[in-house]
Amino acid sequence: MAAPVALACDCGAITGRIDPSDGAHLVCFCASCRDVVRWSGQPDPGTAGVAYFNTTPDRLTIDTGAEHLACLTWKNRKLLRWHAACCGAPLVNTLPGPNPATISLHLARCAAPEAFGPPRAEAFRPIRPRHRGMRGVMAGFARRALAARLSGRWRQTAFFDPDTRAPVAPVRHLTAADRAES
Ligand SMILES: [Zn+2]
Ligand SMILES: [Zn+2]
């Protein structure tokens, strides 16, 4: 296991750490990822895209402020976008349930983004090819999620109750009007 990387929301109420040893650094250029960042009151990433580290949830430990975790869906309701209710900082994307076990952590919340290496993949690029390296990322996602399922590690998640499999916070469905405020 590599040295854990510290993470925090903007106001510091939520703190934690992530093990960077098995996962993929990727950048998404889709409009939804950009809109969520802007709607959260963060600086507009513009055409730079939004950087994530995709791994399994057991590699993320929340040390303080778990009660501030909040959750919304945007255009794609199959993707839960977790953020800090205290300050609005976007934190993590997950699927609607604990399996397949996967998280995409916003690298902007990490103290040492360089620990994740250069981006291995890019999605929804403004130029062709639209996607670069995503096949490898999806293969890694499937391998990690299967291993987490078989080993029971999928239960180690800050975002779902492993018994009821429900999200730990109510899911807010953002409307078009909400999104227009961004
Ligand atoms: Zn995206
Ligand atoms: Zn905060």
PDB file of N, CA, C and O in Angstrom, residues 76-122:
ATOM      1  N   ASN A  76     -27.601  12.615 -15.432  1.00  0.00           N
ATOM      2  CA  ASN A  76     -27.512  11.161 -15.408  1.00  0.00           C
ATOM      3  C   ASN A  76     -27.866  10.679 -14.006  1.00  0.00           C
ATOM      4  O   ASN A  76     -27.073  10.762 -13.087  1.00  0.00           O
ATOM      5  N   ARG A  77     -29.075  10.162 -13.841  1.00  0.00           N
ATOM      6  CA  ARG A  77     -29.543   9.784 -12.502  1.00  0.00           C
ATOM      7  C   ARG A  77     -28.915   8.488 -12.024  1.00  0.00           C
ATOM      8  O   ARG A  77     -29.146   8.081 -10.899  1.00  0.00           O
ATOM      9  N   LYS A  78     -28.157   7.840 -12.881  1.00  0.00           N
ATOM     10  CA  LYS A  78     -27.463   6.624 -12.444  1.00  0.00           C
ATOM     11  C   LYS A  78     -26.145   6.967 -11.764  1.00  0.00           C
ATOM     12  O   LYS A  78     -25.447   6.080 -11.281  1.00  0.00           O
ATOM     13  N   LEU A  79     -25.810   8.236 -11.745  1.00  0.00           N
ATOM     14  CA  LEU A  79     -24.555   8.657 -11.124  1.00  0.00           C
ATOM     15  C   LEU A  79     -24.898   9.523  -9.914  1.00  0.00           C
ATOM     16  O   LEU A  79     -25.594  10.523 -10.041  1.00  0.00           O
ATOM     17  N   LEU A  80     -24.423   9.111  -8.736  1.00  0.00           N
ATOM     18  CA  LEU A  80     -24.617   9.935  -7.541  1.00  0.00           C
ATOM     19  C   LEU A  80     -23.387  10.815  -7.377  1.00  0.00           C
ATOM     20  O   LEU A  80     -22.256  10.328  -7.393  1.00  0.00           O
ATOM     21  N   ARG A  81     -23.651  12.106  -7.208  1.00  0.00           N
ATOM     22  CA  ARG A  81     -22.557  13.073  -7.049  1.00  0.00           C
ATOM     23  C   ARG A  81     -22.571  13.548  -5.601  1.00  0.00           C
ATOM     24  O   ARG A  81     -23.454  14.279  -5.187  1.00  0.00           O
ATOM     25  N   TRP A  82     -21.569  13.086  -4.855  1.00  0.00           N
ATOM     26  CA  TRP A  82     -21.475  13.390  -3.427  1.00  0.00           C
ATOM     27  C   TRP A  82     -20.673  14.670  -3.234  1.00  0.00           C
ATOM     28  O   TRP A  82     -19.646  14.883  -3.889  1.00  0.00           O
ATOM     29  N   HIS A  83     -21.156  15.489  -2.320  1.00  0.00           N
ATOM     30  CA  HIS A  83     -20.464  16.739  -2.039  1.00  0.00           C
ATOM     31  C   HIS A  83     -20.564  17.026  -0.547  1.00  0.00           C
ATOM     32  O   HIS A  83     -21.247  16.308   0.194  1.00  0.00           O
ATOM     33  N   ALA A  84     -19.895  18.075  -0.110  1.00  0.00           N
ATOM     34  CA  ALA A  84     -19.870  18.456   1.297  1.00  0.00           C
ATOM     35  C   ALA A  84     -20.988  19.463   1.533  1.00  0.00           C
ATOM     36  O   ALA A  84     -20.980  20.553   0.958  1.00  0.00           O
ATOM     37  N   ALA A  85     -21.956  19.097   2.386  1.00  0.00           N
ATOM     38  CA  ALA A  85     -23.064  20.023   2.668  1.00  0.00           C
ATOM     39  C   ALA A  85     -22.557  21.276   3.378  1.00  0.00           C
ATOM     40  O   ALA A  85     -23.144  22.346   3.251  1.00  0.00           O
ATOM     41  N   CYS A  86     -21.447  21.166   4.101  1.00  0.00           N
ATOM     42  CA  CYS A  86     -20.909  22.305   4.868  1.00  0.00           C
ATOM     43  C   CYS A  86     -20.443  23.439   3.962  1.00  0.00           C
ATOM     44  O   CYS A  86     -20.673  24.608   4.256  1.00  0.00           O
ATOM     45  N   CYS A  87     -19.773  23.136   2.868  1.00  0.00           N
ATOM     46  CA  CYS A  87     -19.174  24.188   2.037  1.00  0.00           C
ATOM     47  C   CYS A  87     -19.455  23.994   0.551  1.00  0.00           C
ATOM     48  O   CYS A  87     -19.087  24.839  -0.258  1.00  0.00           O
ATOM     49  N   GLY A  88     -20.094  22.896   0.179  1.00  0.00           N
ATOM     50  CA  GLY A  88     -20.465  22.671  -1.214  1.00  0.00           C
ATOM     51  C   GLY A  88     -19.421  21.963  -2.051  1.00  0.00           C
ATOM     52  O   GLY A  88     -19.685  21.643  -3.213  1.00  0.00           O
ATOM     53  N   ALA A  89     -18.233  21.718  -1.523  1.00  0.00           N
ATOM     54  CA  ALA A  89     -17.157  21.149  -2.342  1.00  0.00           C
ATOM     55  C   ALA A  89     -17.542  19.771  -2.891  1.00  0.00           C
ATOM     56  O   ALA A  89     -17.952  18.901  -2.124  1.00  0.00           O
ATOM     57  N   PRO A  90     -17.434  19.547  -4.218  1.00  0.00           N
ATOM     58  CA  PRO A  90     -17.690  18.215  -4.767  1.00  0.00           C
ATOM     59  C   PRO A  90     -16.616  17.243  -4.292  1.00  0.00           C
ATOM     60  O   PRO A  90     -15.433  17.587  -4.226  1.00  0.00           O
ATOM     61  N   LEU A  91     -17.028  16.021  -3.946  1.00  0.00           N
ATOM     62  CA  LEU A  91     -16.099  15.054  -3.369  1.00  0.00           C
ATOM     63  C   LEU A  91     -15.902  13.823  -4.248  1.00  0.00           C
ATOM     64  O   LEU A  91     -14.782  13.499  -4.640  1.00  0.00           O
ATOM     65  N   VAL A  92     -16.999  13.117  -4.513  1.00  0.00           N
ATOM     66  CA  VAL A  92     -16.891  11.762  -5.065  1.00  0.00           C
ATOM     67  C   VAL A  92     -18.108  11.501  -5.944  1.00  0.00           C
ATOM     68  O   VAL A  92     -19.198  11.973  -5.638  1.00  0.00           O
ATOM     69  N   ASN A  93     -17.941  10.740  -7.019  1.00  0.00           N
ATOM     70  CA  ASN A  93     -19.072  10.176  -7.762  1.00  0.00           C
ATOM     71  C   ASN A  93     -19.144   8.682  -7.462  1.00  0.00           C
ATOM     72  O   ASN A  93     -18.102   8.018  -7.388  1.00  0.00           O
ATOM     73  N   THR A  94     -20.381   8.175  -7.293  1.00  0.00           N
ATOM     74  CA  THR A  94     -20.575   6.735  -7.157  1.00  0.00           C
ATOM     75  C   THR A  94     -21.727   6.312  -8.061  1.00  0.00           C
ATOM     76  O   THR A  94     -22.458   7.152  -8.599  1.00  0.00           O
ATOM     77  N   LEU A  95     -21.937   5.009  -8.169  1.00  0.00           N
ATOM     78  CA  LEU A  95     -23.129   4.464  -8.802  1.00  0.00           C
ATOM     79  C   LEU A  95     -24.255   4.515  -7.762  1.00  0.00           C
ATOM     80  O   LEU A  95     -24.020   4.868  -6.610  1.00  0.00           O
ATOM     81  N   PRO A  96     -25.512   4.160  -8.122  1.00  0.00           N
ATOM     82  CA  PRO A  96     -26.629   4.325  -7.175  1.00  0.00           C
ATOM     83  C   PRO A  96     -26.613   3.359  -5.997  1.00  0.00           C
ATOM     84  O   PRO A  96     -27.371   3.544  -5.047  1.00  0.00           O
ATOM     85  N   GLY A  97     -25.813   2.305  -6.050  1.00  0.00           N
ATOM     86  CA  GLY A  97     -25.736   1.349  -4.946  1.00  0.00           C
ATOM     87  C   GLY A  97     -24.289   0.985  -4.674  1.00  0.00           C
ATOM     88  O   GLY A  97     -23.384   1.426  -5.387  1.00  0.00           O
ATOM     89  N   PRO A  98     -24.058   0.160  -3.635  1.00  0.00           N
ATOM     90  CA  PRO A  98     -22.675  -0.152  -3.248  1.00  0.00           C
ATOM     91  C   PRO A  98     -21.963  -1.117  -4.192  1.00  0.00           C
ATOM     92  O   PRO A  98     -20.739  -1.252  -4.129  1.00  0.00           O
ATOM     93  N   ASN A  99     -22.727  -1.810  -5.047  1.00  0.00           N
ATOM     94  CA  ASN A  99     -22.119  -2.654  -6.079  1.00  0.00           C
ATOM     95  C   ASN A  99     -22.609  -2.230  -7.443  1.00  0.00           C
ATOM     96  O   ASN A  99     -23.799  -1.965  -7.601  1.00  0.00           O
ATOM     97  N   PRO A 100     -21.772  -2.204  -8.473  1.00  0.00           N
ATOM     98  CA  PRO A 100     -20.320  -2.407  -8.409  1.00  0.00           C
ATOM     99  C   PRO A 100     -19.646  -1.354  -7.513  1.00  0.00           C
ATOM    100  O   PRO A 100     -20.019  -0.182  -7.561  1.00  0.00           O
ATOM    101  N   ALA A 101     -18.672  -1.813  -6.730  1.00  0.00           N
ATOM    102  CA  ALA A 101     -17.992  -0.950  -5.766  1.00  0.00           C
ATOM    103  C   ALA A 101     -16.995  -0.068  -6.500  1.00  0.00           C
ATOM    104  O   ALA A 101     -15.950  -0.525  -6.955  1.00  0.00           O
ATOM    105  N   THR A 102     -17.344   1.213  -6.618  1.00  0.00           N
ATOM    106  CA  THR A 102     -16.439   2.134  -7.316  1.00  0.00           C
ATOM    107  C   THR A 102     -16.682   3.551  -6.826  1.00  0.00           C
ATOM    108  O   THR A 102     -17.804   3.908  -6.461  1.00  0.00           O
ATOM    109  N   ILE A 103     -15.630   4.331  -6.770  1.00  0.00           N
ATOM    110  CA  ILE A 103     -15.750   5.767  -6.508  1.00  0.00           C
ATOM    111  C   ILE A 103     -14.829   6.497  -7.472  1.00  0.00           C
ATOM    112  O   ILE A 103     -13.777   5.981  -7.856  1.00  0.00           O
ATOM    113  N   SER A 104     -15.257   7.688  -7.857  1.00  0.00           N
ATOM    114  CA  SER A 104     -14.369   8.599  -8.572  1.00  0.00           C
ATOM    115  C   SER A 104     -14.213   9.838  -7.704  1.00  0.00           C
ATOM    116  O   SER A 104     -15.153  10.618  -7.533  1.00  0.00           O
ATOM    117  N   LEU A 105     -13.039   9.989  -7.143  1.00  0.00           N
ATOM    118  CA  LEU A 105     -12.745  11.078  -6.204  1.00  0.00           C
ATOM    119  C   LEU A 105     -12.249  12.308  -6.963  1.00  0.00           C
ATOM    120  O   LEU A 105     -11.377  12.187  -7.840  1.00  0.00           O
ATOM    121  N   HIS A 106     -12.793  13.473  -6.627  1.00  0.00           N
ATOM    122  CA  HIS A 106     -12.305  14.720  -7.231  1.00  0.00           C
ATOM    123  C   HIS A 106     -10.876  14.975  -6.759  1.00  0.00           C
ATOM    124  O   HIS A 106     -10.642  15.195  -5.562  1.00  0.00           O
ATOM    125  N   LEU A 107      -9.930  14.984  -7.681  1.00  0.00           N
ATOM    126  CA  LEU A 107      -8.530  15.200  -7.289  1.00  0.00           C
ATOM    127  C   LEU A 107      -8.319  16.592  -6.704  1.00  0.00           C
ATOM    128  O   LEU A 107      -7.362  16.812  -5.955  1.00  0.00           O
ATOM    129  N   ALA A 108      -9.226  17.515  -7.010  1.00  0.00           N
ATOM    130  CA  ALA A 108      -9.090  18.878  -6.470  1.00  0.00           C
ATOM    131  C   ALA A 108      -9.194  18.898  -4.948  1.00  0.00           C
ATOM    132  O   ALA A 108      -8.787  19.871  -4.308  1.00  0.00           O
ATOM    133  N   ARG A 109      -9.753  17.826  -4.357  1.00  0.00           N
ATOM    134  CA  ARG A 109      -9.886  17.793  -2.902  1.00  0.00           C
ATOM    135  C   ARG A 109      -8.631  17.202  -2.231  1.00  0.00           C
ATOM    136  O   ARG A 109      -8.555  17.139  -1.011  1.00  0.00           O
ATOM    137  N   CYS A 110      -7.677  16.735  -3.030  1.00  0.00           N
ATOM    138  CA  CYS A 110      -6.526  16.001  -2.477  1.00  0.00           C
ATOM    139  C   CYS A 110      -5.334  16.930  -2.268  1.00  0.00           C
ATOM    140  O   CYS A 110      -5.066  17.816  -3.078  1.00  0.00           O
ATOM    141  N   ALA A 111      -4.606  16.665  -1.184  1.00  0.00           N
ATOM    142  CA  ALA A 111      -3.465  17.507  -0.826  1.00  0.00           C
ATOM    143  C   ALA A 111      -2.305  17.327  -1.800  1.00  0.00           C
ATOM    144  O   ALA A 111      -1.527  18.248  -2.007  1.00  0.00           O
ATOM    145  N   ALA A 112      -2.177  16.142  -2.394  1.00  0.00           N
ATOM    146  CA  ALA A 112      -1.031  15.859  -3.263  1.00  0.00           C
ATOM    147  C   ALA A 112      -1.506  15.155  -4.530  1.00  0.00           C
ATOM    148  O   ALA A 112      -1.325  13.956  -4.699  1.00  0.00           O
ATOM    149  N   PRO A 113      -2.138  15.921  -5.458  1.00  0.00           N
ATOM    150  CA  PRO A 113      -2.672  15.285  -6.671  1.00  0.00           C
ATOM    151  C   PRO A 113      -1.602  14.561  -7.480  1.00  0.00           C
ATOM    152  O   PRO A 113      -1.895  13.615  -8.211  1.00  0.00           O
ATOM    153  N   GLU A 114      -0.330  14.977  -7.329  1.00  0.00           N
ATOM    154  CA  GLU A 114       0.727  14.339  -8.118  1.00  0.00           C
ATOM    155  C   GLU A 114       0.949  12.879  -7.699  1.00  0.00           C
ATOM    156  O   GLU A 114       1.522  12.094  -8.444  1.00  0.00           O
ATOM    157  N   ALA A 115       0.445  12.484  -6.520  1.00  0.00           N
ATOM    158  CA  ALA A 115       0.596  11.092  -6.062  1.00  0.00           C
ATOM    159  C   ALA A 115      -0.135  10.122  -6.985  1.00  0.00           C
ATOM    160  O   ALA A 115       0.149   8.920  -6.961  1.00  0.00           O
ATOM    161  N   PHE A 116      -1.070  10.625  -7.796  1.00  0.00           N
ATOM    162  CA  PHE A 116      -1.861   9.753  -8.653  1.00  0.00           C
ATOM    163  C   PHE A 116      -1.252   9.614 -10.049  1.00  0.00           C
ATOM    164  O   PHE A 116      -1.808   8.928 -10.900  1.00  0.00           O
ATOM    165  N   GLY A 117      -0.127  10.271 -10.300  1.00  0.00           N
ATOM    166  CA  GLY A 117       0.519  10.173 -11.597  1.00  0.00           C
ATOM    167  C   GLY A 117      -0.224  10.963 -12.651  1.00  0.00           C
ATOM    168  O   GLY A 117      -1.248  11.590 -12.369  1.00  0.00           O
ATOM    169  N   PRO A 118       0.282  10.943 -13.891  1.00  0.00           N
ATOM    170  CA  PRO A 118      -0.393  11.670 -14.967  1.00  0.00           C
ATOM    171  C   PRO A 118      -1.705  10.977 -15.341  1.00  0.00           C
ATOM    172  O   PRO A 118      -1.874   9.790 -15.058  1.00  0.00           O
ATOM    173  N   PRO A 119      -2.664  11.702 -15.957  1.00  0.00           N
ATOM    174  CA  PRO A 119      -3.932  11.066 -16.324  1.00  0.00           C
ATOM    175  C   PRO A 119      -3.717   9.922 -17.303  1.00  0.00           C
ATOM    176  O   PRO A 119      -2.962  10.056 -18.259  1.00  0.00           O
ATOM    177  N   ARG A 120      -4.373   8.790 -17.028  1.00  0.00           N
ATOM    178  CA  ARG A 120      -4.285   7.630 -17.899  1.00  0.00           C
ATOM    179  C   ARG A 120      -5.339   7.661 -18.976  1.00  0.00           C
ATOM    180  O   ARG A 120      -5.256   6.929 -19.955  1.00  0.00           O
ATOM    181  N   ALA A 121      -6.377   8.462 -18.759  1.00  0.00           N
ATOM    182  CA  ALA A 121      -7.494   8.440 -19.700  1.00  0.00           C
ATOM    183  C   ALA A 121      -8.207   9.781 -19.685  1.00  0.00           C
ATOM    184  O   ALA A 121      -8.138  10.527 -18.705  1.00  0.00           O
ATOM    185  N   GLU A 122      -8.880  10.041 -20.814  1.00  0.00           N
ATOM    186  CA  GLU A 122      -9.694  11.245 -20.933  1.00  0.00           C
ATOM    187  C   GLU A 122     -11.024  10.854 -21.564  1.00  0.00           C
ATOM    188  O   GLU A 122     -11.058  10.074 -22.520  1.00  0.00           O
TER     189      GLU A 122
END
